[in-house]
Coordinates of C-alpha atoms and ligand atoms in Angstrom, one line a residue:
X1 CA 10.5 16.4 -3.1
X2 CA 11.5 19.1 -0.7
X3 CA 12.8 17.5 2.6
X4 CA 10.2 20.0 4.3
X5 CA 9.8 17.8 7.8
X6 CA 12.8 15.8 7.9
X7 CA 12.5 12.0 9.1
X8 CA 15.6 10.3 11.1
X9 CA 16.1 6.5 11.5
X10 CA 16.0 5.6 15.0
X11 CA 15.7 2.0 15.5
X12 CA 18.0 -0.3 15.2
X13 CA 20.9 2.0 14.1
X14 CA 20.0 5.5 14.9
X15 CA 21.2 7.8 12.5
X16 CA 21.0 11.9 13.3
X17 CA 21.1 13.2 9.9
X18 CA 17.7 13.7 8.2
X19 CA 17.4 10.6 5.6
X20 CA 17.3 11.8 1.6
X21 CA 15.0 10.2 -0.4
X22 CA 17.8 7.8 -1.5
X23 CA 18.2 6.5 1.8
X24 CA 14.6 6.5 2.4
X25 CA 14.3 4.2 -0.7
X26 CA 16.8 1.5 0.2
X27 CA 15.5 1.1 4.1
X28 CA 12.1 0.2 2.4
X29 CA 13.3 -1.3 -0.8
X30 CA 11.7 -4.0 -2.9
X31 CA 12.3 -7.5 -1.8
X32 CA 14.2 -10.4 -4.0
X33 CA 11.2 -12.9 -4.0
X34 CA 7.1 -12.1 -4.0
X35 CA 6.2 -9.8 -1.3
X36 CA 3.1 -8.0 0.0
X37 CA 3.1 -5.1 2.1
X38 CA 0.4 -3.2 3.8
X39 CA 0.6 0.5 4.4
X40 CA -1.8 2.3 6.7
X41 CA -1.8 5.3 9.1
X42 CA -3.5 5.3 12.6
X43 CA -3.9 7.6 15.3
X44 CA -1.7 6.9 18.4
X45 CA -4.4 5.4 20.4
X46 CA -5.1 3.0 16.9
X47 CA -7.9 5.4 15.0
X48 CA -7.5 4.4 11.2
X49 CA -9.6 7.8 10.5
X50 CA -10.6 10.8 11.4
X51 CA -14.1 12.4 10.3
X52 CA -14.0 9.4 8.0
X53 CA -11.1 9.7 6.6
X54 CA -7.4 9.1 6.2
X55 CA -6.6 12.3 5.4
X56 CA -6.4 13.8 8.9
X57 CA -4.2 11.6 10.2
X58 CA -1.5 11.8 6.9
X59 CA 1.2 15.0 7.1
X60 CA 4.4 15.6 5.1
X61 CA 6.4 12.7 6.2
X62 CA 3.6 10.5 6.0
X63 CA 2.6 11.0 2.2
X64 CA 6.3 11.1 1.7
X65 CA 6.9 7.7 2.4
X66 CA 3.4 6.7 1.2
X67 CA 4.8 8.1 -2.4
X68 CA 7.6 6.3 -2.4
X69 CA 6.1 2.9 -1.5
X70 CA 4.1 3.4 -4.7
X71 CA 7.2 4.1 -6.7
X72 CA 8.6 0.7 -5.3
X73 CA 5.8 -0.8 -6.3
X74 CA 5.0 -3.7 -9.3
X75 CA 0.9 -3.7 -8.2
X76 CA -1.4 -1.4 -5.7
X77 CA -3.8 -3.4 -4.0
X78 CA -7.0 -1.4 -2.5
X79 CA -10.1 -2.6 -1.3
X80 CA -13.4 -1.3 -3.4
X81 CA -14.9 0.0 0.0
X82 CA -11.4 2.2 0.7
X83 CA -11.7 3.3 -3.6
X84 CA -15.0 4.2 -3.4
X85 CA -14.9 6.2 -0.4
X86 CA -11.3 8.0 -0.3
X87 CA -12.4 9.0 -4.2
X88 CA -9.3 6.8 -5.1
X89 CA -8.3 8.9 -8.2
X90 CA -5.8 7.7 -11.0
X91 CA -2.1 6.4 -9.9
X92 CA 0.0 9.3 -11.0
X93 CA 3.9 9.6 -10.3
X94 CA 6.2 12.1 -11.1
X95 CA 8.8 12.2 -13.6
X96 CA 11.7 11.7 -11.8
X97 CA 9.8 9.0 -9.7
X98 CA 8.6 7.4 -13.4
X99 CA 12.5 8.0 -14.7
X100 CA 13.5 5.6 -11.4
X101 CA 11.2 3.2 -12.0
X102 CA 12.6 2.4 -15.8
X103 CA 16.1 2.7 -14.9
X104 CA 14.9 -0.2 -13.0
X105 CA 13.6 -2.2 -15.0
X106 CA 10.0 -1.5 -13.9
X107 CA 7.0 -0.5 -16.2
X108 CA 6.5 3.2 -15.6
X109 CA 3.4 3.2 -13.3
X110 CA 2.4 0.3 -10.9
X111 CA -1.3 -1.4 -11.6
X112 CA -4.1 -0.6 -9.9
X113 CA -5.6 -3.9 -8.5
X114 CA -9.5 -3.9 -6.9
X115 CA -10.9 -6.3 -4.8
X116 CA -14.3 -6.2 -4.8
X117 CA -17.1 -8.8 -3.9
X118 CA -19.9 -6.8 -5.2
X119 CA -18.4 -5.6 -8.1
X120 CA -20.4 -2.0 -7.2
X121 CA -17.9 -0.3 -8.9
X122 CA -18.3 2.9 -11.3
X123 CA -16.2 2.8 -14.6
X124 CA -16.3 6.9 -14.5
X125 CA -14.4 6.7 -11.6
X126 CA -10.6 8.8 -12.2
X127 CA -8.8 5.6 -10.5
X128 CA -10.7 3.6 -13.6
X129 CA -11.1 6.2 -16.5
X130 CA -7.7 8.0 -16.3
X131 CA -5.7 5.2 -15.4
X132 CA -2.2 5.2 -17.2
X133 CA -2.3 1.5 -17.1
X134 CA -5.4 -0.7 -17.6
X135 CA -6.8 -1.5 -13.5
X136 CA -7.1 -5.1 -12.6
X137 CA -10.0 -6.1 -10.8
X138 CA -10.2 -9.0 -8.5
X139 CA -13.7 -10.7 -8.5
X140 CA -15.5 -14.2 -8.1
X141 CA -17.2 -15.7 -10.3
X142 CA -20.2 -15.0 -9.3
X143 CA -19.9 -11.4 -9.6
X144 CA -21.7 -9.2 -12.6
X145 CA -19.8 -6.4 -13.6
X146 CA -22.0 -2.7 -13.9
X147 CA -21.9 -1.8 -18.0
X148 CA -18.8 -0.3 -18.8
X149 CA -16.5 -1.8 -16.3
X150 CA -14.7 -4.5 -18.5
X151 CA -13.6 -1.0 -21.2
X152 CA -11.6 0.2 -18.6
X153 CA -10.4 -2.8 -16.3
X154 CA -9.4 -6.0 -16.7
X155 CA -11.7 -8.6 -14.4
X156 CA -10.0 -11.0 -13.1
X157 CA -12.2 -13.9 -11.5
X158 CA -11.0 -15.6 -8.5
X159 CA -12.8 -17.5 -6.4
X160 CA -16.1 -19.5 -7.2
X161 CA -18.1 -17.2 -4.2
X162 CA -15.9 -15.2 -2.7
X163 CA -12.8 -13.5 -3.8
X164 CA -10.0 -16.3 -3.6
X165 CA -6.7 -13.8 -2.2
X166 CA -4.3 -16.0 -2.2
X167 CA -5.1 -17.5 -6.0
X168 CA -5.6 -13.1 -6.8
X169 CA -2.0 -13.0 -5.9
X170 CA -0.7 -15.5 -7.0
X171 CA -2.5 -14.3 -10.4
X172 CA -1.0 -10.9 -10.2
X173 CA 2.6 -13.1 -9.9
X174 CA 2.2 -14.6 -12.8
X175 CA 1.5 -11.7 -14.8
X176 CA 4.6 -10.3 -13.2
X177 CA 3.2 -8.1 -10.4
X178 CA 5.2 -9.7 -7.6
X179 CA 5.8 -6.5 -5.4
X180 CA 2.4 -5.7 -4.1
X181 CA 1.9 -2.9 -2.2
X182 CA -1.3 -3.0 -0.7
X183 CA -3.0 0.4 0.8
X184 CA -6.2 -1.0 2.7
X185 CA -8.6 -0.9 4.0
X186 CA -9.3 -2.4 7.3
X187 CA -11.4 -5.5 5.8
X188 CA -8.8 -6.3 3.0
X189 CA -6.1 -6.0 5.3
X190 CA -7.9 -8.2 7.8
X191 CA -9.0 -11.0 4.8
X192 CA -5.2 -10.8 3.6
X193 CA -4.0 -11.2 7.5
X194 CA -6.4 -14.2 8.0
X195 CA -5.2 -16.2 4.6
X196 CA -1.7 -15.6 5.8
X197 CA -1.0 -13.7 2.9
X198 CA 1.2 -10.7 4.6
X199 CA 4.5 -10.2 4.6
X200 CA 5.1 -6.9 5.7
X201 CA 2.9 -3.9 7.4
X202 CA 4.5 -0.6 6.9
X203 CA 2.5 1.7 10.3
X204 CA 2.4 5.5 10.2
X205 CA 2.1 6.3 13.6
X206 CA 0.4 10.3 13.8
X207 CA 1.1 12.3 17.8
X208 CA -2.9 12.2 18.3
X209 CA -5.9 11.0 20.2
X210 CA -8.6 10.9 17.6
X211 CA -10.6 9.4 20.7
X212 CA -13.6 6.4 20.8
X213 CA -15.3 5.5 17.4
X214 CA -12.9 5.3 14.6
X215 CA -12.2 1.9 14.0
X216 CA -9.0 -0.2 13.6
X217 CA -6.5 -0.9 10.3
X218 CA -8.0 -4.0 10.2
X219 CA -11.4 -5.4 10.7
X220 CA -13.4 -8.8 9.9
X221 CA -13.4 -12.1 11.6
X222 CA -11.2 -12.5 14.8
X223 CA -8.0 -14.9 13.4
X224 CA -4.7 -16.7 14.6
X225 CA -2.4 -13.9 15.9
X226 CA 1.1 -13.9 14.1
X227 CA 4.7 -12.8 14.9
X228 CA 5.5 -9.3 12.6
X229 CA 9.0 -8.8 14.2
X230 CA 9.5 -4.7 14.1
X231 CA 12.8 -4.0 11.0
X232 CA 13.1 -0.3 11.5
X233 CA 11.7 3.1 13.3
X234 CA 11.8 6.5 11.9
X235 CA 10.7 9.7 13.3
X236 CA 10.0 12.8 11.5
X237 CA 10.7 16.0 13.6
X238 CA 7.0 16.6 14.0
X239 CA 6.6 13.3 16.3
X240 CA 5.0 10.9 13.6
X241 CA 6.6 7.5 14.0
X242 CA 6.8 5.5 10.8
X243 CA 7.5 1.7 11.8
X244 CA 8.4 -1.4 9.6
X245 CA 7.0 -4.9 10.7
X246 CA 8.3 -7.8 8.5
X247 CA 7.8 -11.2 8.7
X248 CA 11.3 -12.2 7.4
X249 CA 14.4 -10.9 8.4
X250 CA 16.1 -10.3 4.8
X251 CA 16.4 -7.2 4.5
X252 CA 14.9 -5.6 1.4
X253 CA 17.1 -5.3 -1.5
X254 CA 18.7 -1.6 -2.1
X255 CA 16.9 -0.3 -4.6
X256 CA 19.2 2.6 -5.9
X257 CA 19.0 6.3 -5.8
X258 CA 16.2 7.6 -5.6
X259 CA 14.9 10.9 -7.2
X260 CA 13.6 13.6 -5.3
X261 CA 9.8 14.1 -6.4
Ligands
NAP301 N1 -5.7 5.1 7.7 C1 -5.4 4.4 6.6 O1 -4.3 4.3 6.2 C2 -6.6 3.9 5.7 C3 -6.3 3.2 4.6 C4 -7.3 2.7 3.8 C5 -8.6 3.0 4.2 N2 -8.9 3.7 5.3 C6 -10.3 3.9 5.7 O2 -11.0 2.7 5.8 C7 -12.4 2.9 5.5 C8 -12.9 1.9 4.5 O3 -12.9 0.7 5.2 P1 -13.9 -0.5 4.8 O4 -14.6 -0.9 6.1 O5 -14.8 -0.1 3.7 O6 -12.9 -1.6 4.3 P2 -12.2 -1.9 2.9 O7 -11.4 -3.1 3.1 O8 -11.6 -0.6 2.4 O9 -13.4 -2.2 1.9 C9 -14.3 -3.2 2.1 C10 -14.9 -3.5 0.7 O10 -13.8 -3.9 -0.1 C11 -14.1 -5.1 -0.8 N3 -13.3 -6.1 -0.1 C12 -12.5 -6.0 0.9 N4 -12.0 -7.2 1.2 C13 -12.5 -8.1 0.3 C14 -12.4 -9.5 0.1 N5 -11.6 -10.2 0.9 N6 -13.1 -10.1 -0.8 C15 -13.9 -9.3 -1.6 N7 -14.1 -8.0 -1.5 C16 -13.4 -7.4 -0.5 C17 -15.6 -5.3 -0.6 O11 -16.1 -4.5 -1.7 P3 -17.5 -4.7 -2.4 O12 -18.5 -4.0 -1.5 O13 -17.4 -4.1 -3.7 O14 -17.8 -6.2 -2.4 C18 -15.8 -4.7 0.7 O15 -17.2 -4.3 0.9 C19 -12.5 4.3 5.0 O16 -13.0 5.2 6.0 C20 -11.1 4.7 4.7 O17 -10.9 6.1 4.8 C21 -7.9 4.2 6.1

């Protein structure tokens, strides 16, 4: 990738020259034990849209990072709600980002993981029918699948009722998917907060009001609120701020060199 906006570290250690996508990959890095992260962006005054979407809050240095998260990645957690209405399309890297992840030992894409309760989900969608690797979908067992789901995912049943998370995870560990990188949305991210289950929230922060209405990155039931001590700050030189929040204070293991993609 071009460095078109370039993005400094300025918290702890500030660092003036614009970080390379080698640098970028080792300050987010993939953790030596089982880890989930959250990524989101939000306005300034904590909008996680704009006209309904994402989109208008994301720029250069956003999708940057957000591309490189995915390439860190073992497993891609999204909510069905967040699939269904971003149009989540098929996980695609590029070939240097693909060449990266076998040099390290990783399978060439991550896997797509849904959580749905409902199970209203549409085989024909791109995320589903053009998926390099078979999607996993998280489900309870109480759950009936549309016709034509199960050819294209794999349904995993967790949870008599309700999606069990924390038994969905540990699945996903099993089958070797211990880096999770999980991309929202608000309920998901507020189901995962209240079972404990995050370890890291990586916070695009964009230079605007989007004003009242929007609502937050998470949402759900009102919980226990928990310590995410702050691990780094970047800026990019258009005035996004892209914080790290982890829960432990290991830093994440350097990953390599990274290609530019
Ligand atoms: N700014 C950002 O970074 C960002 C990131 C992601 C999303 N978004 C925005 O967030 C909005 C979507 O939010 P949303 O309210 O629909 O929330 P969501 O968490 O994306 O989706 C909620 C749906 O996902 C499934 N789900 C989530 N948690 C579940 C759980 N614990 N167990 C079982 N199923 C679960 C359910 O699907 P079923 O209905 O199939 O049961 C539920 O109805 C969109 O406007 C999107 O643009 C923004």
């Amino acid at each position: 990738m071009s460095v078109e906006t370039p993005i400094r570290r300025i918290w702890p250690t500030p660092a003036t020259p614009p970080l390379d996508d080698a640098e970028l990959t080792a300050l987010y890095g993939r953790a030596d034990r089982p880890h989930l992260r959250v990524n989101f962006v939000a306005s300034v005054d904590g909008a996680v849209t704009l006209d309904g979407y994402s989109a208008g809050l994301s720029g250069a240095p956003d999708k940057r990072v957000f591309g490189l998260l995915r390439m860190l990645c073992d497993g891609l957690l999204v909510a069905a709600g967040t699939l269904r209405h971003e149009g989540y399309r098929a996980v695609r890297l590029s070939g240097p980002r693909r060449a990266w992840r076998r040099a390290h030992g990783l399978a060439e894409y991550p896997t797509l993981v849904v959580v749905s309760g409902s199970l209203d989900l549409d085989p024909a969608q791109a995320a589903f029918a053009d998926a390099p690797v078979r999607p996993i979908v998280l489900a309870h067992a109480g759950a009936a699948p549309p016709p034509g789901l199960t050819d294209v995912a794999e349904l995993v049943r967790c949870g008599t009722d309700r999606v069990d998370l924390a038994a969905g995870l540990a699945e996903l560990r099993r089958r070797g998917l211990g880096q999770v990188l999980c991309e929202g949305g608000p309920h998901l991210f507020g189901a995962l907060t209240a079972a404990d289950l995050v370890d890291e929230l990586c916070l695009t922060v964009a230079p605007l009001l989007a004003g009242p209405g929007p609502g937050r990155i998470t949402a759900g039931h009102a919980g226990t609120p928990r310590d995410l001590p702050l691990r780094h700050v970047l800026a990019a030189d258009d005035g996004v701020l892209m914080l790290r929040h982890a829960r432990d204070a290991t830093e994440p293991t350097p990953a390599g060199a990274a290609p530019t993609a």
